[in-house]
PDB file of C-alpha atoms and ligand atoms in Angstrom:
ATOM      1  CA  UNK O   1      11.417  13.109   9.359  1.00 94.00           C
ATOM      2  CA  UNK O   2      11.869   9.597   7.994  1.00 96.00           C
ATOM      3  CA  UNK O   3       8.984   7.286   7.113  1.00 97.00           C
ATOM      4  CA  UNK O   4       9.840   5.052  10.082  1.00 97.00           C
ATOM      5  CA  UNK O   5       9.569   8.078  12.376  1.00 97.00           C
ATOM      6  CA  UNK O   6       6.162   8.996  10.940  1.00 98.00           C
ATOM      7  CA  UNK O   7       4.986   5.419  11.489  1.00 98.00           C
ATOM      8  CA  UNK O   8       6.238   5.443  15.072  1.00 97.00           C
ATOM      9  CA  UNK O   9       4.329   8.671  15.678  1.00 97.00           C
ATOM     10  CA  UNK O  10       1.203   7.114  14.148  1.00 98.00           C
ATOM     11  CA  UNK O  11       1.463   4.201  16.542  1.00 97.00           C
ATOM     12  CA  UNK O  12       1.794   6.474  19.543  1.00 96.00           C
ATOM     13  CA  UNK O  13      -1.105   8.589  18.321  1.00 97.00           C
ATOM     14  CA  UNK O  14      -3.359   5.637  17.401  1.00 96.00           C
ATOM     15  CA  UNK O  15      -3.857   6.581  13.751  1.00 98.00           C
ATOM     16  CA  UNK O  16      -2.680   5.251  10.385  1.00 98.00           C
ATOM     17  CA  UNK O  17      -0.811   6.572   7.352  1.00 98.00           C
ATOM     18  CA  UNK O  18      -2.472   5.924   3.991  1.00 98.00           C
ATOM     19  CA  UNK O  19      -0.795   4.103   1.093  1.00 98.00           C
ATOM     20  CA  UNK O  20      -2.171   4.490  -2.435  1.00 98.00           C
ATOM     21  CA  UNK O  21      -0.882   3.206  -5.769  1.00 98.00           C
ATOM     22  CA  UNK O  22      -0.389   5.194  -8.936  1.00 98.00           C
ATOM     23  CA  UNK O  23       0.640   4.540 -12.522  1.00 97.00           C
ATOM     24  CA  UNK O  24       0.067   8.026 -13.906  1.00 97.00           C
ATOM     25  CA  UNK O  25       0.979  11.541 -12.841  1.00 97.00           C
ATOM     26  CA  UNK O  26      -2.626  12.769 -12.582  1.00 98.00           C
ATOM     27  CA  UNK O  27      -3.482  10.065 -10.032  1.00 98.00           C
ATOM     28  CA  UNK O  28      -0.297  10.740  -8.042  1.00 98.00           C
ATOM     29  CA  UNK O  29      -1.151  14.430  -7.867  1.00 98.00           C
ATOM     30  CA  UNK O  30      -4.748  13.648  -6.859  1.00 98.00           C
ATOM     31  CA  UNK O  31      -3.483  11.455  -3.971  1.00 98.00           C
ATOM     32  CA  UNK O  32      -0.997  14.046  -2.687  1.00 98.00           C
ATOM     33  CA  UNK O  33      -3.507  16.863  -3.023  1.00 98.00           C
ATOM     34  CA  UNK O  34      -6.089  14.880  -0.998  1.00 98.00           C
ATOM     35  CA  UNK O  35      -3.549  13.946   1.685  1.00 98.00           C
ATOM     36  CA  UNK O  36      -2.474  17.539   2.134  1.00 98.00           C
ATOM     37  CA  UNK O  37      -6.075  18.758   2.222  1.00 98.00           C
ATOM     38  CA  UNK O  38      -6.986  16.152   4.859  1.00 98.00           C
ATOM     39  CA  UNK O  39      -4.041  17.314   7.004  1.00 97.00           C
ATOM     40  CA  UNK O  40      -2.587  13.803   7.213  1.00 98.00           C
ATOM     41  CA  UNK O  41       1.013  14.057   8.509  1.00 98.00           C
ATOM     42  CA  UNK O  42       2.364  12.426   5.319  1.00 98.00           C
ATOM     43  CA  UNK O  43       1.304  10.005   2.610  1.00 98.00           C
ATOM     44  CA  UNK O  44       2.778   6.861   1.067  1.00 98.00           C
ATOM     45  CA  UNK O  45       2.420   6.251  -2.645  1.00 98.00           C
ATOM     46  CA  UNK O  46       3.354   2.973  -4.264  1.00 98.00           C
ATOM     47  CA  UNK O  47       4.084   1.329  -7.542  1.00 98.00           C
ATOM     48  CA  UNK O  48       3.708  -2.409  -8.035  1.00 97.00           C
ATOM     49  CA  UNK O  49       6.329  -4.071 -10.242  1.00 98.00           C
ATOM     50  CA  UNK O  50       3.944  -3.627 -13.183  1.00 97.00           C
ATOM     51  CA  UNK O  51       3.205   0.012 -12.376  1.00 98.00           C
ATOM     52  CA  UNK O  52       6.934   0.689 -11.873  1.00 98.00           C
ATOM     53  CA  UNK O  53       7.675  -0.812 -15.254  1.00 98.00           C
ATOM     54  CA  UNK O  54       5.015   1.383 -16.846  1.00 98.00           C
ATOM     55  CA  UNK O  55       6.142   4.624 -15.157  1.00 98.00           C
ATOM     56  CA  UNK O  56       9.866   3.849 -14.871  1.00 98.00           C
ATOM     57  CA  UNK O  57      11.696   3.676 -11.521  1.00 98.00           C
ATOM     58  CA  UNK O  58      13.663   6.897 -12.011  1.00 98.00           C
ATOM     59  CA  UNK O  59      10.622   8.649 -13.433  1.00 98.00           C
ATOM     60  CA  UNK O  60       8.507   7.631 -10.416  1.00 98.00           C
ATOM     61  CA  UNK O  61      11.168   9.018  -8.054  1.00 98.00           C
ATOM     62  CA  UNK O  62      11.430  12.280 -10.017  1.00 98.00           C
ATOM     63  CA  UNK O  63       7.640  12.716 -10.155  1.00 98.00           C
ATOM     64  CA  UNK O  64       7.232  12.136  -6.432  1.00 98.00           C
ATOM     65  CA  UNK O  65      10.039  14.541  -5.584  1.00 98.00           C
ATOM     66  CA  UNK O  66       8.669  17.250  -7.868  1.00 98.00           C
ATOM     67  CA  UNK O  67       5.125  16.931  -6.549  1.00 98.00           C
ATOM     68  CA  UNK O  68       6.241  16.781  -2.897  1.00 98.00           C
ATOM     69  CA  UNK O  69       8.210  19.985  -3.454  1.00 98.00           C
ATOM     70  CA  UNK O  70       5.348  21.640  -5.305  1.00 98.00           C
ATOM     71  CA  UNK O  71       2.875  20.816  -2.551  1.00 98.00           C
ATOM     72  CA  UNK O  72       5.394  21.374   0.275  1.00 98.00           C
ATOM     73  CA  UNK O  73       4.221  18.072   1.708  1.00 98.00           C
ATOM     74  CA  UNK O  74       5.997  14.810   2.707  1.00 98.00           C
ATOM     75  CA  UNK O  75       5.400  11.980   0.220  1.00 98.00           C
ATOM     76  CA  UNK O  76       7.136   8.580   0.538  1.00 98.00           C
ATOM     77  CA  UNK O  77       7.556   6.321  -2.474  1.00 98.00           C
ATOM     78  CA  UNK O  78       7.194   2.590  -1.920  1.00 98.00           C
ATOM     79  CA  UNK O  79       8.124  -0.370  -4.150  1.00 98.00           C
ATOM     80  CA  UNK O  80       4.937  -2.359  -3.616  1.00 97.00           C
ATOM     81  CA  UNK O  81       5.340  -6.164  -3.458  1.00 96.00           C
ATOM     82  CA  UNK O  82       8.680  -6.448  -5.238  1.00 97.00           C
ATOM     83  CA  UNK O  83       9.565 -10.104  -5.686  1.00 96.00           C
ATOM     84  CA  UNK O  84      13.340 -10.466  -5.894  1.00 97.00           C
ATOM     85  CA  UNK O  85      16.444  -8.990  -4.278  1.00 98.00           C
ATOM     86  CA  UNK O  86      17.452  -7.579  -7.685  1.00 98.00           C
ATOM     87  CA  UNK O  87      14.113  -5.780  -8.157  1.00 98.00           C
ATOM     88  CA  UNK O  88      14.261  -4.342  -4.622  1.00 98.00           C
ATOM     89  CA  UNK O  89      17.866  -3.215  -5.128  1.00 97.00           C
ATOM     90  CA  UNK O  90      16.921  -1.469  -8.392  1.00 98.00           C
ATOM     91  CA  UNK O  91      14.159   0.479  -6.611  1.00 98.00           C
ATOM     92  CA  UNK O  92      16.481   1.451  -3.734  1.00 98.00           C
ATOM     93  CA  UNK O  93      19.200   2.528  -6.179  1.00 97.00           C
ATOM     94  CA  UNK O  94      16.677   4.635  -8.107  1.00 98.00           C
ATOM     95  CA  UNK O  95      15.775   6.533  -4.926  1.00 98.00           C
ATOM     96  CA  UNK O  96      12.655   4.829  -3.535  1.00 98.00           C
ATOM     97  CA  UNK O  97      12.049   5.513   0.178  1.00 98.00           C
ATOM     98  CA  UNK O  98      10.590   2.135   0.957  1.00 98.00           C
ATOM     99  CA  UNK O  99      10.346  -1.443  -0.284  1.00 98.00           C
ATOM    100  CA  UNK O 100       7.967  -4.326   0.385  1.00 98.00           C
ATOM    101  CA  UNK O 101       9.853  -7.565  -0.073  1.00 98.00           C
ATOM    102  CA  UNK O 102       7.325 -10.150  -1.187  1.00 96.00           C
ATOM    103  CA  UNK O 103       9.064 -13.120  -2.815  1.00 95.00           C
ATOM    104  CA  UNK O 104       5.886 -15.272  -2.667  1.00 92.00           C
ATOM    105  CA  UNK O 105       8.090 -18.193  -1.598  1.00 93.00           C
ATOM    106  CA  UNK O 106       8.040 -20.491   1.400  1.00 93.00           C
ATOM    107  CA  UNK O 107       9.342 -19.336   4.764  1.00 95.00           C
ATOM    108  CA  UNK O 108      13.099 -20.036   4.494  1.00 96.00           C
ATOM    109  CA  UNK O 109      13.499 -18.412   1.083  1.00 96.00           C
ATOM    110  CA  UNK O 110      11.323 -15.431   2.043  1.00 97.00           C
ATOM    111  CA  UNK O 111      13.491 -14.978   5.139  1.00 97.00           C
ATOM    112  CA  UNK O 112      16.712 -15.169   3.162  1.00 98.00           C
ATOM    113  CA  UNK O 113      15.680 -12.697   0.412  1.00 98.00           C
ATOM    114  CA  UNK O 114      14.191 -10.261   2.945  1.00 98.00           C
ATOM    115  CA  UNK O 115      17.363 -10.351   5.077  1.00 98.00           C
ATOM    116  CA  UNK O 116      19.444  -9.626   1.984  1.00 97.00           C
ATOM    117  CA  UNK O 117      17.307  -6.545   1.183  1.00 98.00           C
ATOM    118  CA  UNK O 118      17.427  -5.293   4.797  1.00 98.00           C
ATOM    119  CA  UNK O 119      21.223  -5.565   4.789  1.00 97.00           C
ATOM    120  CA  UNK O 120      21.462  -3.737   1.469  1.00 96.00           C
ATOM    121  CA  UNK O 121      19.077  -0.975   2.566  1.00 95.00           C
ATOM    122  CA  UNK O 122      20.514  -0.418   6.038  1.00 87.00           C
ATOM    123  CA  UNK O 123      22.953   2.322   5.054  1.00 81.00           C
ATOM    124  CA  UNK O 124      20.427   4.153   2.882  1.00 86.00           C
ATOM    125  CA  UNK O 125      17.758   4.902   5.514  1.00 87.00           C
ATOM    126  CA  UNK O 126      15.109   2.946   3.617  1.00 96.00           C
ATOM    127  CA  UNK O 127      12.062   1.541   5.368  1.00 97.00           C
ATOM    128  CA  UNK O 128      11.662  -2.185   4.665  1.00 98.00           C
ATOM    129  CA  UNK O 129       8.463  -4.191   4.910  1.00 98.00           C
ATOM    130  CA  UNK O 130       8.305  -7.974   5.075  1.00 98.00           C
ATOM    131  CA  UNK O 131       5.273 -10.129   4.483  1.00 96.00           C
ATOM    132  CA  UNK O 132       4.108 -13.383   6.052  1.00 94.00           C
ATOM    133  CA  UNK O 133       0.937 -15.331   5.530  1.00 83.00           C
ATOM    134  CA  UNK O 134      -0.730 -15.900   2.226  1.00 75.00           C
ATOM    135  CA  UNK O 135      -2.374 -12.725   0.943  1.00 76.00           C
ATOM    136  CA  UNK O 136      -4.823 -13.977  -1.675  1.00 75.00           C
ATOM    137  CA  UNK O 137      -6.372 -12.105  -4.567  1.00 75.00           C
ATOM    138  CA  UNK O 138      -5.121  -9.490  -6.995  1.00 73.00           C
ATOM    139  CA  UNK O 139      -5.890  -5.811  -7.530  1.00 70.00           C
ATOM    140  CA  UNK O 140      -9.034  -6.595  -9.460  1.00 71.00           C
ATOM    141  CA  UNK O 141     -12.714  -7.108  -8.868  1.00 75.00           C
ATOM    142  CA  UNK O 142     -13.320 -10.839  -8.412  1.00 75.00           C
ATOM    143  CA  UNK O 143     -16.351 -12.904  -7.465  1.00 73.00           C
ATOM    144  CA  UNK O 144     -15.212 -15.033  -4.554  1.00 78.00           C
ATOM    145  CA  UNK O 145     -11.980 -16.047  -2.816  1.00 78.00           C
ATOM    146  CA  UNK O 146     -11.720 -18.838  -0.260  1.00 78.00           C
ATOM    147  CA  UNK O 147      -9.712 -17.815   2.778  1.00 78.00           C
ATOM    148  CA  UNK O 148      -9.126 -19.876   5.910  1.00 82.00           C
ATOM    149  CA  UNK O 149      -7.198 -19.464   9.151  1.00 86.00           C
ATOM    150  CA  UNK O 150      -4.371 -21.486   7.531  1.00 87.00           C
ATOM    151  CA  UNK O 151      -3.738 -18.477   5.284  1.00 88.00           C
ATOM    152  CA  UNK O 152      -3.347 -16.135   8.272  1.00 93.00           C
ATOM    153  CA  UNK O 153       0.086 -15.012   9.471  1.00 95.00           C
ATOM    154  CA  UNK O 154       1.141 -17.137  12.444  1.00 96.00           C
ATOM    155  CA  UNK O 155       2.104 -15.089  15.531  1.00 97.00           C
ATOM    156  CA  UNK O 156       5.193 -17.175  16.437  1.00 97.00           C
ATOM    157  CA  UNK O 157       6.388 -17.115  12.805  1.00 97.00           C
ATOM    158  CA  UNK O 158       6.026 -13.326  12.624  1.00 97.00           C
ATOM    159  CA  UNK O 159       8.048 -12.986  15.844  1.00 98.00           C
ATOM    160  CA  UNK O 160      10.819 -15.207  14.460  1.00 98.00           C
ATOM    161  CA  UNK O 161      10.791 -13.486  11.061  1.00 98.00           C
ATOM    162  CA  UNK O 162      11.064  -9.989  12.553  1.00 98.00           C
ATOM    163  CA  UNK O 163      13.859 -11.024  14.935  1.00 98.00           C
ATOM    164  CA  UNK O 164      15.863 -12.654  12.150  1.00 98.00           C
ATOM    165  CA  UNK O 165      15.377 -10.108   9.350  1.00 98.00           C
ATOM    166  CA  UNK O 166      15.181  -6.819  11.277  1.00 97.00           C
ATOM    167  CA  UNK O 167      12.396  -5.440   9.039  1.00 98.00           C
ATOM    168  CA  UNK O 168      10.773  -2.124  10.004  1.00 98.00           C
ATOM    169  CA  UNK O 169       7.260  -3.080   8.965  1.00 98.00           C
ATOM    170  CA  UNK O 170       5.208  -6.234   8.530  1.00 98.00           C
ATOM    171  CA  UNK O 171       2.350  -6.961   6.148  1.00 97.00           C
ATOM    172  CA  UNK O 172       0.185  -9.564   7.825  1.00 96.00           C
ATOM    173  CA  UNK O 173      -2.870 -11.573   6.876  1.00 95.00           C
ATOM    174  CA  UNK O 174      -5.894 -11.887   9.163  1.00 95.00           C
ATOM    175  CA  UNK O 175      -8.848 -12.085   6.789  1.00 92.00           C
ATOM    176  CA  UNK O 176      -7.707  -9.391   4.358  1.00 91.00           C
ATOM    177  CA  UNK O 177      -7.343 -10.148   0.641  1.00 88.00           C
ATOM    178  CA  UNK O 178      -6.105  -8.084  -2.286  1.00 85.00           C
ATOM    179  CA  UNK O 179      -8.787  -6.591  -4.473  1.00 80.00           C
ATOM    180  CA  UNK O 180     -12.554  -6.544  -4.157  1.00 77.00           C
ATOM    181  CA  UNK O 181     -14.794  -9.616  -4.123  1.00 80.00           C
ATOM    182  CA  UNK O 182     -18.401  -9.180  -5.141  1.00 79.00           C
ATOM    183  CA  UNK O 183     -20.084 -12.344  -3.828  1.00 75.00           C
ATOM    184  CA  UNK O 184     -18.818 -12.502  -0.265  1.00 74.00           C
ATOM    185  CA  UNK O 185     -18.401 -10.273   2.739  1.00 78.00           C
ATOM    186  CA  UNK O 186     -14.786  -9.370   3.520  1.00 81.00           C
ATOM    187  CA  UNK O 187     -14.136  -9.613   7.228  1.00 90.00           C
ATOM    188  CA  UNK O 188     -11.054  -9.083   9.395  1.00 95.00           C
ATOM    189  CA  UNK O 189     -10.156 -11.297  12.337  1.00 96.00           C
ATOM    190  CA  UNK O 190      -8.885  -8.488  14.588  1.00 97.00           C
ATOM    191  CA  UNK O 191      -8.506 -10.895  17.526  1.00 97.00           C
ATOM    192  CA  UNK O 192      -6.022 -12.900  15.510  1.00 97.00           C
ATOM    193  CA  UNK O 193      -4.154  -9.707  14.627  1.00 97.00           C
ATOM    194  CA  UNK O 194      -3.943  -8.818  18.342  1.00 97.00           C
ATOM    195  CA  UNK O 195      -2.203 -12.178  18.943  1.00 98.00           C
ATOM    196  CA  UNK O 196       0.382 -11.311  16.272  1.00 98.00           C
ATOM    197  CA  UNK O 197       1.072  -7.916  17.876  1.00 98.00           C
ATOM    198  CA  UNK O 198       1.403  -9.533  21.308  1.00 98.00           C
ATOM    199  CA  UNK O 199       3.951 -12.051  19.947  1.00 98.00           C
ATOM    200  CA  UNK O 200       5.941  -9.446  17.981  1.00 98.00           C
ATOM    201  CA  UNK O 201       5.333  -5.908  19.234  1.00 97.00           C
ATOM    202  CA  UNK O 202       8.255  -4.204  17.474  1.00 96.00           C
ATOM    203  CA  UNK O 203       7.397  -3.653  13.789  1.00 97.00           C
ATOM    204  CA  UNK O 204       4.955  -1.200  12.260  1.00 98.00           C
ATOM    205  CA  UNK O 205       1.968  -3.269  11.083  1.00 98.00           C
ATOM    206  CA  UNK O 206       0.497  -2.785   7.629  1.00 98.00           C
ATOM    207  CA  UNK O 207      -2.956  -3.685   6.358  1.00 97.00           C
ATOM    208  CA  UNK O 208      -3.037  -4.639   2.670  1.00 95.00           C
ATOM    209  CA  UNK O 209      -6.155  -5.180   0.644  1.00 90.00           C
ATOM    210  CA  UNK O 210      -8.315  -2.652   2.491  1.00 90.00           C
ATOM    211  CA  UNK O 211     -10.507  -2.168  -0.594  1.00 87.00           C
ATOM    212  CA  UNK O 212     -13.791  -3.915   0.083  1.00 87.00           C
ATOM    213  CA  UNK O 213     -13.468  -3.926   3.890  1.00 92.00           C
ATOM    214  CA  UNK O 214     -16.045  -2.160   6.038  1.00 93.00           C
ATOM    215  CA  UNK O 215     -15.148   1.134   7.689  1.00 94.00           C
ATOM    216  CA  UNK O 216     -15.708  -0.475  11.113  1.00 95.00           C
ATOM    217  CA  UNK O 217     -13.212  -3.262  10.369  1.00 95.00           C
ATOM    218  CA  UNK O 218     -10.582  -0.764   9.254  1.00 95.00           C
ATOM    219  CA  UNK O 219     -11.092   1.356  12.360  1.00 96.00           C
ATOM    220  CA  UNK O 220     -10.902  -1.723  14.605  1.00 97.00           C
ATOM    221  CA  UNK O 221      -7.660  -2.814  12.917  1.00 97.00           C
ATOM    222  CA  UNK O 222      -6.109   0.637  13.478  1.00 97.00           C
ATOM    223  CA  UNK O 223      -7.200   0.537  17.096  1.00 97.00           C
ATOM    224  CA  UNK O 224      -5.471  -2.854  17.442  1.00 97.00           C
ATOM    225  CA  UNK O 225      -2.173  -1.513  16.067  1.00 97.00           C
ATOM    226  CA  UNK O 226      -2.302  -1.109  12.265  1.00 98.00           C
ATOM    227  CA  UNK O 227      -0.362   2.067  11.339  1.00 98.00           C
ATOM    228  CA  UNK O 228      -0.408   1.869   7.564  1.00 98.00           C
ATOM    229  CA  UNK O 229      -3.359   1.004   5.293  1.00 97.00           C
ATOM    230  CA  UNK O 230      -3.172   0.148   1.581  1.00 96.00           C
ATOM    231  CA  UNK O 231      -5.951   1.054  -0.823  1.00 93.00           C
ATOM    232  CA  UNK O 232      -5.622   0.291  -4.497  1.00 93.00           C
ATOM    233  CA  UNK O 233      -8.510  -1.463  -6.196  1.00 92.00           C
ATOM    234  CA  UNK O 234     -11.221   1.013  -5.172  1.00 93.00           C
ATOM    235  CA  UNK O 235      -9.098   3.831  -6.603  1.00 96.00           C
ATOM    236  CA  UNK O 236      -8.648   1.975  -9.876  1.00 96.00           C
ATOM    237  CA  UNK O 237     -12.377   1.351 -10.144  1.00 96.00           C
ATOM    238  CA  UNK O 238     -13.203   5.027  -9.440  1.00 97.00           C
ATOM    239  CA  UNK O 239     -10.686   6.235 -12.039  1.00 98.00           C
ATOM    240  CA  UNK O 240     -11.804   3.730 -14.641  1.00 98.00           C
ATOM    241  CA  UNK O 241     -15.532   4.317 -14.190  1.00 98.00           C
ATOM    242  CA  UNK O 242     -15.218   8.111 -14.281  1.00 98.00           C
ATOM    243  CA  UNK O 243     -13.047   7.923 -17.391  1.00 98.00           C
ATOM    244  CA  UNK O 244     -15.479   5.594 -19.100  1.00 97.00           C
ATOM    245  CA  UNK O 245     -18.401   7.881 -18.284  1.00 97.00           C
ATOM    246  CA  UNK O 246     -16.635  11.016 -19.545  1.00 97.00           C
ATOM    247  CA  UNK O 247     -15.673   9.325 -22.797  1.00 97.00           C
ATOM    248  CA  UNK O 248     -19.162   7.937 -23.244  1.00 97.00           C
ATOM    249  CA  UNK O 249     -20.820  11.291 -22.540  1.00 97.00           C
ATOM    250  CA  UNK O 250     -18.350  13.292 -24.681  1.00 97.00           C
ATOM    251  CA  UNK O 251     -17.405  10.983 -27.566  1.00 96.00           C
ATOM    252  CA  UNK O 252     -15.722  13.762 -29.572  1.00 97.00           C
ATOM    253  CA  UNK O 253     -13.524  15.065 -26.728  1.00 96.00           C
ATOM    254  CA  UNK O 254      -9.881  14.288 -27.569  1.00 97.00           C
ATOM    255  CA  UNK O 255      -8.023  16.647 -25.209  1.00 97.00           C
ATOM    256  CA  UNK O 256      -6.391  14.326 -22.643  1.00 97.00           C
ATOM    257  CA  UNK O 257      -6.621  16.605 -19.620  1.00 97.00           C
ATOM    258  CA  UNK O 258     -10.314  17.158 -20.296  1.00 97.00           C
ATOM    259  CA  UNK O 259     -11.170  13.469 -20.035  1.00 96.00           C
ATOM    260  CA  UNK O 260      -8.467  12.478 -17.509  1.00 97.00           C
ATOM    261  CA  UNK O 261      -9.116  15.433 -15.186  1.00 97.00           C
ATOM    262  CA  UNK O 262     -12.565  14.302 -13.973  1.00 97.00           C
ATOM    263  CA  UNK O 263     -11.236  10.746 -13.386  1.00 98.00           C
ATOM    264  CA  UNK O 264      -8.389  12.053 -11.218  1.00 98.00           C
ATOM    265  CA  UNK O 265     -10.928  14.233  -9.382  1.00 98.00           C
ATOM    266  CA  UNK O 266     -12.872  11.073  -8.423  1.00 98.00           C
ATOM    267  CA  UNK O 267      -9.649   9.520  -7.100  1.00 98.00           C
ATOM    268  CA  UNK O 268      -9.060  12.604  -4.984  1.00 98.00           C
ATOM    269  CA  UNK O 269     -12.558  12.404  -3.475  1.00 98.00           C
ATOM    270  CA  UNK O 270     -12.076   8.750  -2.605  1.00 97.00           C
ATOM    271  CA  UNK O 271      -8.644   9.324  -1.024  1.00 98.00           C
ATOM    272  CA  UNK O 272     -10.127  12.122   1.111  1.00 98.00           C
ATOM    273  CA  UNK O 273     -12.879   9.741   2.216  1.00 96.00           C
ATOM    274  CA  UNK O 274     -10.402   6.965   3.091  1.00 96.00           C
ATOM    275  CA  UNK O 275      -8.024   9.258   4.952  1.00 97.00           C
ATOM    276  CA  UNK O 276     -10.892  10.440   7.161  1.00 96.00           C
ATOM    277  CA  UNK O 277     -11.138   6.832   8.428  1.00 94.00           C
ATOM    278  CA  UNK O 278      -7.518   6.678   9.542  1.00 94.00           C
ATOM    279  CA  UNK O 279      -7.581   9.601  11.963  1.00 89.00           C
TER     280      UNK O 279
HETATM  281 ZN1   ZN A 301      -0.596  -5.141  -1.090  1.00 60.82          ZN
END
């Protein structure tokens, strides 16, 4: 089954597919192992441009294929927020299953670059995600981020964008931000999201920046039509903190798998916890 088919099934069934980022093999394996254990139908794993540069595009494809085969489990590799047509093309040529085109430009240029990627990907059975609205933040822990309704994706713009580009999925903004903020409550405007879905019912809708959101908000968003949820920052924090603790507690331990193993184990626990929310 293709990723688009899995997403269609998720929509019909009222659940969501998880998307998690990785930059190392131990984290990738932890994600896939958790997804299989939770009996999710499939899992999406992603590399940002930075993560892809660190791992290597071909290497990421080879790792995902090897692990999917090992686990006998469907894993889809996504180029997460790739900025230019050239970057998206490189990921598609390397064998990625999916691309998020995110030029971070104004409407007309976003539309033009996204259309170019959709046309390029059409023959290759790649799932393409577009993005509209201003998704603030980064995959870090920050103190506070101002977000207003002006940053939200506009329903009529989403409808026009989908009709013109032919994307399979849409990343939309309705209160979500990338990363975790410490000094403010992160809150989704699910009513606004419902207006977007009403204006443009066709694409599979994707929630980015789910780290830091309450479980209730995530469940409400899935109920309103979200079929794919991205978690990144919470995973990074779990991995980092566990690694720091192990190194602090065992200062003479130099065997990589002995200090990386417990960190990956924490990632696995967290992915299991998140996937339980999507059912
Ligand atoms: Zn994202």
